[in-house]
């Protein structure tokens, strides 16, 4: 590192705006704004000799610090090493106290491309002249901060070398070109989908070419579809600019050739209507290149340069080479991102071309597979089963009813409880009955006393009347006592309670004959299958089948059809016949009320008959009803 006094700025002029490179301008602005120490900066590029320096970027544009920065950059190019200038005279309004200049050198792949002292000692880039230099005006006081800024500038220049415009870089070796191509392919294949990878690819390519915008599109069935635009994470397809870009790339894809506008001197005449409209609106120079793979156009690449002119030479040729290299990757990535329906349609589109090839075994395999499938569906019989919803009922059901009008006093069981014959399951209120019994006991005693008095008086008429009233009171008393005994409701059979939750109705009035509880024997069930009227003709007593319950979908039970009810009932808007069946082993643990699906074996038929017999029956009935 050397420290030089500041020199006059009379021999360096600010760069005209038309000579500035957009890519370098964006890089310099980003680097200068990343830290608070940097006040201004310039980038110069060298021609054949160090004296022919051309300013390529400056920040801020047209600033007062540009002339001294250009002098420092020239000194760094001439010496081939970093230069630190401490101004002896401060300019009016200047806030910097040092100028750092660093040469940019061409290196072999893997080198840093920065003219540091360590690189000079190792001989890195010693055989190649500097490509240019970067100069920054900074405000620092600590010498260690100067070292840090130089290191950061060296790292940034390494990135600048990797992203330098093609026509400003020295010719690459074969290994460097291969590495760059692999780098672009890695960007395109990265990300979760084609759009994400294409965004990284177009952004990197725009920086390297110094282009204002790079767009990538993929060919779809409906036309060209824009996939990515450089430096734009999102874009709206309905925008007019986006539609014009799509039209430009579609025009290029239709011709199948590279199109430049304004046309180059060696350019073959092309159709450039869409290119001219976009050039007139944006003022950019355009180069569109089709992406071809397997003899088909799979997409297009559009590069736009600010200034209205198309660069000649390596940049256009590089676009063509890059388009040829990425076309297979775009096709593969677009194919991988397609849904299975689109992939199936693509395979069907290619099938006719393969069928026309005589030596291709695919047609023979397809014909053999189709013939085997048709024969299997038509002639090979399979088991045919009639499916229908089913539910379990108790083989015998006994109802516990209210013996007389009264009120519910107590309940001892709930649905699901197992009871024995004679167990008390519920009780009715007996207060009114007890009062009724006392009433008739009193009346009976009174009439018996009247009988005794009439007998003592030898009054036959009164004797007969009193004895009749006593018999009536005795009968009413017996009835009241029977009602008192029947207030305790008992289970008529051994079984399980399947219906009636009286615990929620205590104290409620009941009427004579009301069903309070329903009991069913344990382990004795009847399966009721609701077979649709369209399938009832295939069901007969004695057929076997299987039952799958909703509570046990994985365990099926064997069943045997016992009876087909000849009367149809309406169930959920359809006519169904109840078919009673008997379950085999494993039914003892089931409970009445369970529902499921039963399938009854109804013989063997072909798959074609099974799939079409209902449609054929409907067609027959419809033709019968329609035809005269």
PDB file of C-alpha atoms in Angstrom, residues 108-229:
ATOM      1  CA  UNK A 108      -7.650 -17.436 -13.802  1.00  0.00           C
ATOM      2  CA  UNK A 109     -10.772 -19.231 -12.572  1.00  0.00           C
ATOM      3  CA  UNK A 110     -10.786 -19.440  -8.823  1.00  0.00           C
ATOM      4  CA  UNK A 111      -8.644 -16.277  -8.406  1.00  0.00           C
ATOM      5  CA  UNK A 112      -9.863 -13.195  -6.624  1.00  0.00           C
ATOM      6  CA  UNK A 113      -9.473 -10.828  -9.550  1.00  0.00           C
ATOM      7  CA  UNK A 114      -8.430  -8.043  -7.138  1.00  0.00           C
ATOM      8  CA  UNK A 115      -5.081  -6.319  -7.171  1.00  0.00           C
ATOM      9  CA  UNK A 116      -4.193  -6.676  -3.482  1.00  0.00           C
ATOM     10  CA  UNK A 117      -0.635  -6.764  -2.211  1.00  0.00           C
ATOM     11  CA  UNK A 118      -0.998 -10.413  -1.258  1.00  0.00           C
ATOM     12  CA  UNK A 119      -2.156 -11.230  -4.755  1.00  0.00           C
ATOM     13  CA  UNK A 120       0.804  -9.366  -6.207  1.00  0.00           C
ATOM     14  CA  UNK A 121       3.206 -11.314  -4.023  1.00  0.00           C
ATOM     15  CA  UNK A 122       1.702 -14.603  -5.144  1.00  0.00           C
ATOM     16  CA  UNK A 123       1.841 -13.572  -8.792  1.00  0.00           C
ATOM     17  CA  UNK A 124      -1.950 -13.598  -9.241  1.00  0.00           C
ATOM     18  CA  UNK A 125      -2.735 -11.748 -12.468  1.00  0.00           C
ATOM     19  CA  UNK A 126       0.869 -10.666 -12.907  1.00  0.00           C
ATOM     20  CA  UNK A 127       0.782 -11.624 -16.587  1.00  0.00           C
ATOM     21  CA  UNK A 128      -2.380  -9.640 -17.362  1.00  0.00           C
ATOM     22  CA  UNK A 129      -2.909  -5.858 -17.251  1.00  0.00           C
ATOM     23  CA  UNK A 130      -5.626  -4.479 -14.959  1.00  0.00           C
ATOM     24  CA  UNK A 131      -9.112  -4.301 -16.403  1.00  0.00           C
ATOM     25  CA  UNK A 132      -9.791  -1.089 -14.544  1.00  0.00           C
ATOM     26  CA  UNK A 133     -10.006   0.328 -11.043  1.00  0.00           C
ATOM     27  CA  UNK A 134     -12.437   1.397  -8.339  1.00  0.00           C
ATOM     28  CA  UNK A 135     -11.871   4.586  -6.321  1.00  0.00           C
ATOM     29  CA  UNK A 136     -13.800   5.636  -3.213  1.00  0.00           C
ATOM     30  CA  UNK A 137     -13.779   8.844  -1.210  1.00  0.00           C
ATOM     31  CA  UNK A 138     -14.084   7.883   2.466  1.00  0.00           C
ATOM     32  CA  UNK A 139     -14.156   9.534   5.870  1.00  0.00           C
ATOM     33  CA  UNK A 140     -12.062   7.489   8.350  1.00  0.00           C
ATOM     34  CA  UNK A 141      -9.579   8.321  11.082  1.00  0.00           C
ATOM     35  CA  UNK A 142      -8.270   4.925  12.165  1.00  0.00           C
ATOM     36  CA  UNK A 143      -5.669   3.214   9.890  1.00  0.00           C
ATOM     37  CA  UNK A 144      -7.246  -0.142  10.724  1.00  0.00           C
ATOM     38  CA  UNK A 145     -10.479   1.153   9.232  1.00  0.00           C
ATOM     39  CA  UNK A 146      -8.601   1.817   5.988  1.00  0.00           C
ATOM     40  CA  UNK A 147      -7.463  -1.823   5.926  1.00  0.00           C
ATOM     41  CA  UNK A 148     -11.016  -2.983   6.562  1.00  0.00           C
ATOM     42  CA  UNK A 149     -12.432  -0.809   3.788  1.00  0.00           C
ATOM     43  CA  UNK A 150      -9.809  -2.111   1.358  1.00  0.00           C
ATOM     44  CA  UNK A 151     -10.694  -5.712   2.251  1.00  0.00           C
ATOM     45  CA  UNK A 152     -14.387  -5.037   1.794  1.00  0.00           C
ATOM     46  CA  UNK A 153     -13.697  -3.300  -1.510  1.00  0.00           C
ATOM     47  CA  UNK A 154     -11.591  -6.267  -2.631  1.00  0.00           C
ATOM     48  CA  UNK A 155     -14.390  -8.694  -1.852  1.00  0.00           C
ATOM     49  CA  UNK A 156     -16.894  -6.474  -3.674  1.00  0.00           C
ATOM     50  CA  UNK A 157     -14.580  -6.298  -6.682  1.00  0.00           C
ATOM     51  CA  UNK A 158     -14.501 -10.099  -6.735  1.00  0.00           C
ATOM     52  CA  UNK A 159     -18.263 -10.069  -7.133  1.00  0.00           C
ATOM     53  CA  UNK A 160     -17.861  -7.311  -9.746  1.00  0.00           C
ATOM     54  CA  UNK A 161     -15.523  -9.515 -11.720  1.00  0.00           C
ATOM     55  CA  UNK A 162     -17.970 -12.386 -11.672  1.00  0.00           C
ATOM     56  CA  UNK A 163     -20.810 -10.124 -12.802  1.00  0.00           C
ATOM     57  CA  UNK A 164     -18.896  -7.886 -15.234  1.00  0.00           C
ATOM     58  CA  UNK A 165     -20.388  -7.320 -18.675  1.00  0.00           C
ATOM     59  CA  UNK A 166     -19.269  -9.877 -21.221  1.00  0.00           C
ATOM     60  CA  UNK A 167     -17.784  -7.452 -23.682  1.00  0.00           C
ATOM     61  CA  UNK A 168     -15.619  -5.854 -20.930  1.00  0.00           C
ATOM     62  CA  UNK A 169     -14.030  -9.057 -19.686  1.00  0.00           C
ATOM     63  CA  UNK A 170     -10.987 -10.733 -21.075  1.00  0.00           C
ATOM     64  CA  UNK A 171     -11.525 -13.898 -23.127  1.00  0.00           C
ATOM     65  CA  UNK A 172     -12.391 -16.793 -20.831  1.00  0.00           C
ATOM     66  CA  UNK A 173     -10.678 -20.125 -20.880  1.00  0.00           C
ATOM     67  CA  UNK A 174     -12.647 -23.288 -21.564  1.00  0.00           C
ATOM     68  CA  UNK A 175     -12.789 -24.127 -17.856  1.00  0.00           C
ATOM     69  CA  UNK A 176     -14.030 -20.641 -16.964  1.00  0.00           C
ATOM     70  CA  UNK A 177     -16.768 -20.803 -19.605  1.00  0.00           C
ATOM     71  CA  UNK A 178     -17.822 -24.224 -18.363  1.00  0.00           C
ATOM     72  CA  UNK A 179     -17.934 -23.014 -14.770  1.00  0.00           C
ATOM     73  CA  UNK A 180     -20.017 -19.990 -15.771  1.00  0.00           C
ATOM     74  CA  UNK A 181     -22.440 -22.173 -17.725  1.00  0.00           C
ATOM     75  CA  UNK A 182     -22.793 -24.568 -14.792  1.00  0.00           C
ATOM     76  CA  UNK A 183     -23.394 -21.586 -12.545  1.00  0.00           C
ATOM     77  CA  UNK A 184     -26.289 -20.388 -14.714  1.00  0.00           C
ATOM     78  CA  UNK A 185     -27.707 -23.907 -14.922  1.00  0.00           C
ATOM     79  CA  UNK A 186     -27.543 -24.224 -11.125  1.00  0.00           C
ATOM     80  CA  UNK A 187     -29.445 -20.951 -10.775  1.00  0.00           C
ATOM     81  CA  UNK A 188     -32.112 -22.116 -13.208  1.00  0.00           C
ATOM     82  CA  UNK A 189     -32.518 -25.482 -11.493  1.00  0.00           C
ATOM     83  CA  UNK A 190     -32.561 -23.961  -8.006  1.00  0.00           C
ATOM     84  CA  UNK A 191     -35.674 -22.968  -6.147  1.00  0.00           C
ATOM     85  CA  UNK A 192     -38.896 -24.824  -5.604  1.00  0.00           C
ATOM     86  CA  UNK A 193     -40.247 -24.284  -9.132  1.00  0.00           C
ATOM     87  CA  UNK A 194     -39.301 -22.936 -12.542  1.00  0.00           C
ATOM     88  CA  UNK A 195     -40.419 -19.380 -11.729  1.00  0.00           C
ATOM     89  CA  UNK A 196     -38.157 -19.102  -8.680  1.00  0.00           C
ATOM     90  CA  UNK A 197     -35.113 -20.512 -10.479  1.00  0.00           C
ATOM     91  CA  UNK A 198     -35.766 -18.382 -13.566  1.00  0.00           C
ATOM     92  CA  UNK A 199     -35.914 -15.205 -11.440  1.00  0.00           C
ATOM     93  CA  UNK A 200     -32.438 -15.865 -10.017  1.00  0.00           C
ATOM     94  CA  UNK A 201     -31.136 -16.723 -13.502  1.00  0.00           C
ATOM     95  CA  UNK A 202     -32.510 -13.615 -15.234  1.00  0.00           C
ATOM     96  CA  UNK A 203     -31.333 -11.298 -12.452  1.00  0.00           C
ATOM     97  CA  UNK A 204     -27.803 -12.711 -12.592  1.00  0.00           C
ATOM     98  CA  UNK A 205     -27.735 -12.561 -16.383  1.00  0.00           C
ATOM     99  CA  UNK A 206     -28.957  -8.945 -16.448  1.00  0.00           C
ATOM    100  CA  UNK A 207     -26.136  -7.901 -14.108  1.00  0.00           C
ATOM    101  CA  UNK A 208     -23.534  -9.750 -16.169  1.00  0.00           C
ATOM    102  CA  UNK A 209     -24.693  -8.396 -19.530  1.00  0.00           C
ATOM    103  CA  UNK A 210     -25.234  -4.889 -18.195  1.00  0.00           C
ATOM    104  CA  UNK A 211     -28.809  -5.148 -19.438  1.00  0.00           C
ATOM    105  CA  UNK A 212     -31.757  -3.144 -18.242  1.00  0.00           C
ATOM    106  CA  UNK A 213     -34.108  -6.137 -18.225  1.00  0.00           C
ATOM    107  CA  UNK A 214     -33.962  -9.866 -18.995  1.00  0.00           C
ATOM    108  CA  UNK A 215     -37.147 -11.907 -19.429  1.00  0.00           C
ATOM    109  CA  UNK A 216     -37.686 -15.647 -19.754  1.00  0.00           C
ATOM    110  CA  UNK A 217     -40.852 -17.272 -21.120  1.00  0.00           C
ATOM    111  CA  UNK A 218     -42.031 -20.856 -21.615  1.00  0.00           C
ATOM    112  CA  UNK A 219     -44.154 -22.159 -24.465  1.00  0.00           C
ATOM    113  CA  UNK A 220     -47.580 -23.451 -23.425  1.00  0.00           C
ATOM    114  CA  UNK A 221     -50.470 -24.911 -25.384  1.00  0.00           C
ATOM    115  CA  UNK A 222     -52.242 -21.566 -25.348  1.00  0.00           C
ATOM    116  CA  UNK A 223     -49.117 -19.613 -26.316  1.00  0.00           C
ATOM    117  CA  UNK A 224     -46.079 -18.035 -24.725  1.00  0.00           C
ATOM    118  CA  UNK A 225     -46.245 -17.561 -20.936  1.00  0.00           C
ATOM    119  CA  UNK A 226     -43.914 -15.187 -19.114  1.00  0.00           C
ATOM    120  CA  UNK A 227     -42.057 -17.032 -16.347  1.00  0.00           C
ATOM    121  CA  UNK A 228     -39.660 -14.463 -14.851  1.00  0.00           C
ATOM    122  CA  UNK A 229     -38.437 -10.884 -15.282  1.00  0.00           C
TER     123      UNK A 229
END
